Amino acid sequence: MDIQWYPGHMTKTKRMLLTQMGLIDVVIELLDARIPLSSRNPDIDTIAKDKKRVLLLNKADLASENITARWEEHFRQMGFFTLPVNAKDNKKTGGTAKLAALLKEIMRPKVESQKKRGRINAPIRAMIVGIPNVGKSTFINQLAGRAGTITADKPGVTRGRQWIKVGSDFDLLDTPGVLWPKFDDQQVGIRLACTGAISDNVLDKITLATHLLTLLTDIDPAIIEKRYRVTTASLAGAASATDESGTSNEVNVPGEINTPSEAALQLLTDIGNARGFKMKGGVIDLERTAIILIDEFRGGKLGRISLEWPE
Ligand code: G4P
């Protein structure tokens, strides 16, 4: 997995974020509810350490409801404010309205003290951060709505930074720079690749699909068995044979990251066979099968599935 480009990009983004922090009251971090740990950039903890912090678990529609509720509890205990949201269906789920109410609540003490000093209607200034593909643009569009206007650069803010006015109460600053996930851990890399957070060029589709099959079979074999009408016994056996750790979050990926396991490849072949994805000569089209599997997982067709859960 190529991670060479990470430090250079992040150093620049980190510097930019730090210079903006003085202007900010609250830092809103958008995470993928299916992988709240892998989709966090750990540098934010240092950059925003003195700020009020909100963690939004986006794409909650694709994650297990039960596990998302456990994550909420977990993050609250760590001192974060947190909300599950669905930026794609915000009208129905009301995530942005809930966030606005939460921000008001968080900032009430500051607003009251400003009022006492005669400063009324000073907007709350929030920065929104998130790794690529987590749904930041979708969420900001929902938050700003039609009333949202992109305001001119403020003094001290690098040209090109976007302040977005949300009603009369909030000013929102989009992340300056690109906040990459930290995927030097193979498991993190696999989860980010499965959810589509990192480029599909990092792992070839077939290898990625075999990792996804291993993850899903480890969570619940019925996910694959019900949808594709295949048996996962050989892969489930291979996974449990190597799983002696007993830790709930350790999902097995047999072999090297770039080498698909035999058992997972066989399962992928079985799925292709069940779907009738055959090429000339009756050979199963593994590439097509892999693409379908990954797309169906990402699109929620396999159900609401979380790939990480709290201890
Ligand atoms: P970014 O700015 O953080 O890079 O992400 P962006 O908003 O572009 O969203 C990335 C993809 O995630 C988009 O899908 C978007 O529709 C989808 N998305 C965002 N929020 C949610 C959510 O809460 N639930 C679900 N299910 N999907 C969400 P896309 O395939 O790139 O585009 P399209 O399907 O919208 O055409």
mmCIF file with all atom_site columns, N, CA, C and O in Angstrom, residues 19-20 23 152-163 173:
data_model
loop_
_atom_site.group_PDB
_atom_site.id
_atom_site.type_symbol
_atom_site.label_atom_id
_atom_site.label_alt_id
_atom_site.label_comp_id
_atom_site.label_asym_id
_atom_site.label_entity_id
_atom_site.label_seq_id
_atom_site.pdbx_PDB_ins_code
_atom_site.Cartn_x
_atom_site.Cartn_y
_atom_site.Cartn_z
_atom_site.occupancy
_atom_site.B_iso_or_equiv
_atom_site.pdbx_formal_charge
_atom_site.auth_seq_id
_atom_site.auth_comp_id
_atom_site.auth_asym_id
_atom_site.auth_atom_id
_atom_site.pdbx_PDB_model_num
ATOM 1  N N  . THR A 1 19  ? -3.307  27.585 11.906 1.00 0.00 ? 19  THR A N  1
ATOM 2  C CA . THR A 1 19  ? -3.397  29.036 11.808 1.00 0.00 ? 19  THR A CA 1
ATOM 3  C C  . THR A 1 19  ? -4.845  29.528 11.893 1.00 0.00 ? 19  THR A C  1
ATOM 4  O O  . THR A 1 19  ? -5.090  30.664 12.259 1.00 0.00 ? 19  THR A O  1
ATOM 5  N N  . GLN A 1 20  ? -5.793  28.665 11.539 1.00 0.00 ? 20  GLN A N  1
ATOM 6  C CA . GLN A 1 20  ? -7.199  29.073 11.595 1.00 0.00 ? 20  GLN A CA 1
ATOM 7  C C  . GLN A 1 20  ? -7.818  28.898 12.985 1.00 0.00 ? 20  GLN A C  1
ATOM 8  O O  . GLN A 1 20  ? -8.879  29.442 13.261 1.00 0.00 ? 20  GLN A O  1
ATOM 9  N N  . LEU A 1 23  ? -9.627  31.411 15.263 1.00 0.00 ? 23  LEU A N  1
ATOM 10 C CA . LEU A 1 23  ? -10.905 32.008 14.843 1.00 0.00 ? 23  LEU A CA 1
ATOM 11 C C  . LEU A 1 23  ? -12.094 31.135 15.186 1.00 0.00 ? 23  LEU A C  1
ATOM 12 O O  . LEU A 1 23  ? -13.236 31.520 14.964 1.00 0.00 ? 23  LEU A O  1
ATOM 13 N N  . ALA A 1 152 ? -17.157 36.555 2.078  1.00 0.00 ? 152 ALA A N  1
ATOM 14 C CA . ALA A 1 152 ? -15.814 36.960 1.652  1.00 0.00 ? 152 ALA A CA 1
ATOM 15 C C  . ALA A 1 152 ? -14.779 36.490 2.664  1.00 0.00 ? 152 ALA A C  1
ATOM 16 O O  . ALA A 1 152 ? -15.107 36.216 3.819  1.00 0.00 ? 152 ALA A O  1
ATOM 17 N N  . ASP A 1 153 ? -13.562 36.404 2.206  1.00 0.00 ? 153 ASP A N  1
ATOM 18 C CA . ASP A 1 153 ? -12.485 36.027 3.123  1.00 0.00 ? 153 ASP A CA 1
ATOM 19 C C  . ASP A 1 153 ? -12.412 37.016 4.271  1.00 0.00 ? 153 ASP A C  1
ATOM 20 O O  . ASP A 1 153 ? -12.625 38.208 4.097  1.00 0.00 ? 153 ASP A O  1
ATOM 21 N N  . LYS A 1 154 ? -12.119 36.475 5.451  1.00 0.00 ? 154 LYS A N  1
ATOM 22 C CA . LYS A 1 154 ? -11.995 37.360 6.605  1.00 0.00 ? 154 LYS A CA 1
ATOM 23 C C  . LYS A 1 154 ? -10.520 37.712 6.792  1.00 0.00 ? 154 LYS A C  1
ATOM 24 O O  . LYS A 1 154 ? -9.657  36.971 6.340  1.00 0.00 ? 154 LYS A O  1
ATOM 25 N N  . PRO A 1 155 ? -10.260 38.804 7.520  1.00 0.00 ? 155 PRO A N  1
ATOM 26 C CA . PRO A 1 155 ? -8.859  39.154 7.750  1.00 0.00 ? 155 PRO A CA 1
ATOM 27 C C  . PRO A 1 155 ? -8.139  38.007 8.436  1.00 0.00 ? 155 PRO A C  1
ATOM 28 O O  . PRO A 1 155 ? -8.703  37.347 9.298  1.00 0.00 ? 155 PRO A O  1
ATOM 29 N N  . GLY A 1 156 ? -6.946  37.778 8.043  1.00 0.00 ? 156 GLY A N  1
ATOM 30 C CA . GLY A 1 156 ? -6.155  36.734 8.684  1.00 0.00 ? 156 GLY A CA 1
ATOM 31 C C  . GLY A 1 156 ? -6.430  35.346 8.120  1.00 0.00 ? 156 GLY A C  1
ATOM 32 O O  . GLY A 1 156 ? -5.811  34.379 8.516  1.00 0.00 ? 156 GLY A O  1
ATOM 33 N N  . VAL A 1 157 ? -7.360  35.280 7.216  1.00 0.00 ? 157 VAL A N  1
ATOM 34 C CA . VAL A 1 157 ? -7.694  33.975 6.639  1.00 0.00 ? 157 VAL A CA 1
ATOM 35 C C  . VAL A 1 157 ? -7.093  33.904 5.241  1.00 0.00 ? 157 VAL A C  1
ATOM 36 O O  . VAL A 1 157 ? -7.250  34.820 4.449  1.00 0.00 ? 157 VAL A O  1
ATOM 37 N N  . THR A 1 158 ? -6.415  32.820 5.004  1.00 0.00 ? 158 THR A N  1
ATOM 38 C CA . THR A 1 158 ? -5.765  32.668 3.705  1.00 0.00 ? 158 THR A CA 1
ATOM 39 C C  . THR A 1 158 ? -6.799  32.787 2.588  1.00 0.00 ? 158 THR A C  1
ATOM 40 O O  . THR A 1 158 ? -7.916  32.318 2.720  1.00 0.00 ? 158 THR A O  1
ATOM 41 N N  . ARG A 1 159 ? -6.413  33.387 1.506  1.00 0.00 ? 159 ARG A N  1
ATOM 42 C CA . ARG A 1 159 ? -7.313  33.534 0.360  1.00 0.00 ? 159 ARG A CA 1
ATOM 43 C C  . ARG A 1 159 ? -7.832  32.178 -0.086 1.00 0.00 ? 159 ARG A C  1
ATOM 44 O O  . ARG A 1 159 ? -7.116  31.198 -0.083 1.00 0.00 ? 159 ARG A O  1
ATOM 45 N N  . GLY A 1 160 ? -9.082  32.136 -0.425 1.00 0.00 ? 160 GLY A N  1
ATOM 46 C CA . GLY A 1 160 ? -9.637  30.885 -0.942 1.00 0.00 ? 160 GLY A CA 1
ATOM 47 C C  . GLY A 1 160 ? -10.322 30.049 0.134  1.00 0.00 ? 160 GLY A C  1
ATOM 48 O O  . GLY A 1 160 ? -10.987 29.093 -0.177 1.00 0.00 ? 160 GLY A O  1
ATOM 49 N N  . ARG A 1 161 ? -10.141 30.413 1.392  1.00 0.00 ? 161 ARG A N  1
ATOM 50 C CA . ARG A 1 161 ? -10.856 29.662 2.449  1.00 0.00 ? 161 ARG A CA 1
ATOM 51 C C  . ARG A 1 161 ? -12.320 30.029 2.360  1.00 0.00 ? 161 ARG A C  1
ATOM 52 O O  . ARG A 1 161 ? -12.679 31.166 2.092  1.00 0.00 ? 161 ARG A O  1
ATOM 53 N N  . GLN A 1 162 ? -13.163 29.063 2.609  1.00 0.00 ? 162 GLN A N  1
ATOM 54 C CA . GLN A 1 162 ? -14.575 29.341 2.462  1.00 0.00 ? 162 GLN A CA 1
ATOM 55 C C  . GLN A 1 162 ? -15.294 29.465 3.789  1.00 0.00 ? 162 GLN A C  1
ATOM 56 O O  . GLN A 1 162 ? -15.382 28.500 4.537  1.00 0.00 ? 162 GLN A O  1
ATOM 57 N N  . TRP A 1 163 ? -15.788 30.661 4.060  1.00 0.00 ? 163 TRP A N  1
ATOM 58 C CA . TRP A 1 163 ? -16.693 30.841 5.196  1.00 0.00 ? 163 TRP A CA 1
ATOM 59 C C  . TRP A 1 163 ? -18.107 30.748 4.656  1.00 0.00 ? 163 TRP A C  1
ATOM 60 O O  . TRP A 1 163 ? -18.447 31.394 3.682  1.00 0.00 ? 163 TRP A O  1
ATOM 61 N N  . LEU A 1 173 ? -16.498 27.296 8.644  1.00 0.00 ? 173 LEU A N  1
ATOM 62 C CA . LEU A 1 173 ? -15.292 27.302 7.811  1.00 0.00 ? 173 LEU A CA 1
ATOM 63 C C  . LEU A 1 173 ? -15.000 25.886 7.335  1.00 0.00 ? 173 LEU A C  1
ATOM 64 O O  . LEU A 1 173 ? -14.853 24.967 8.142  1.00 0.00 ? 173 LEU A O  1
#
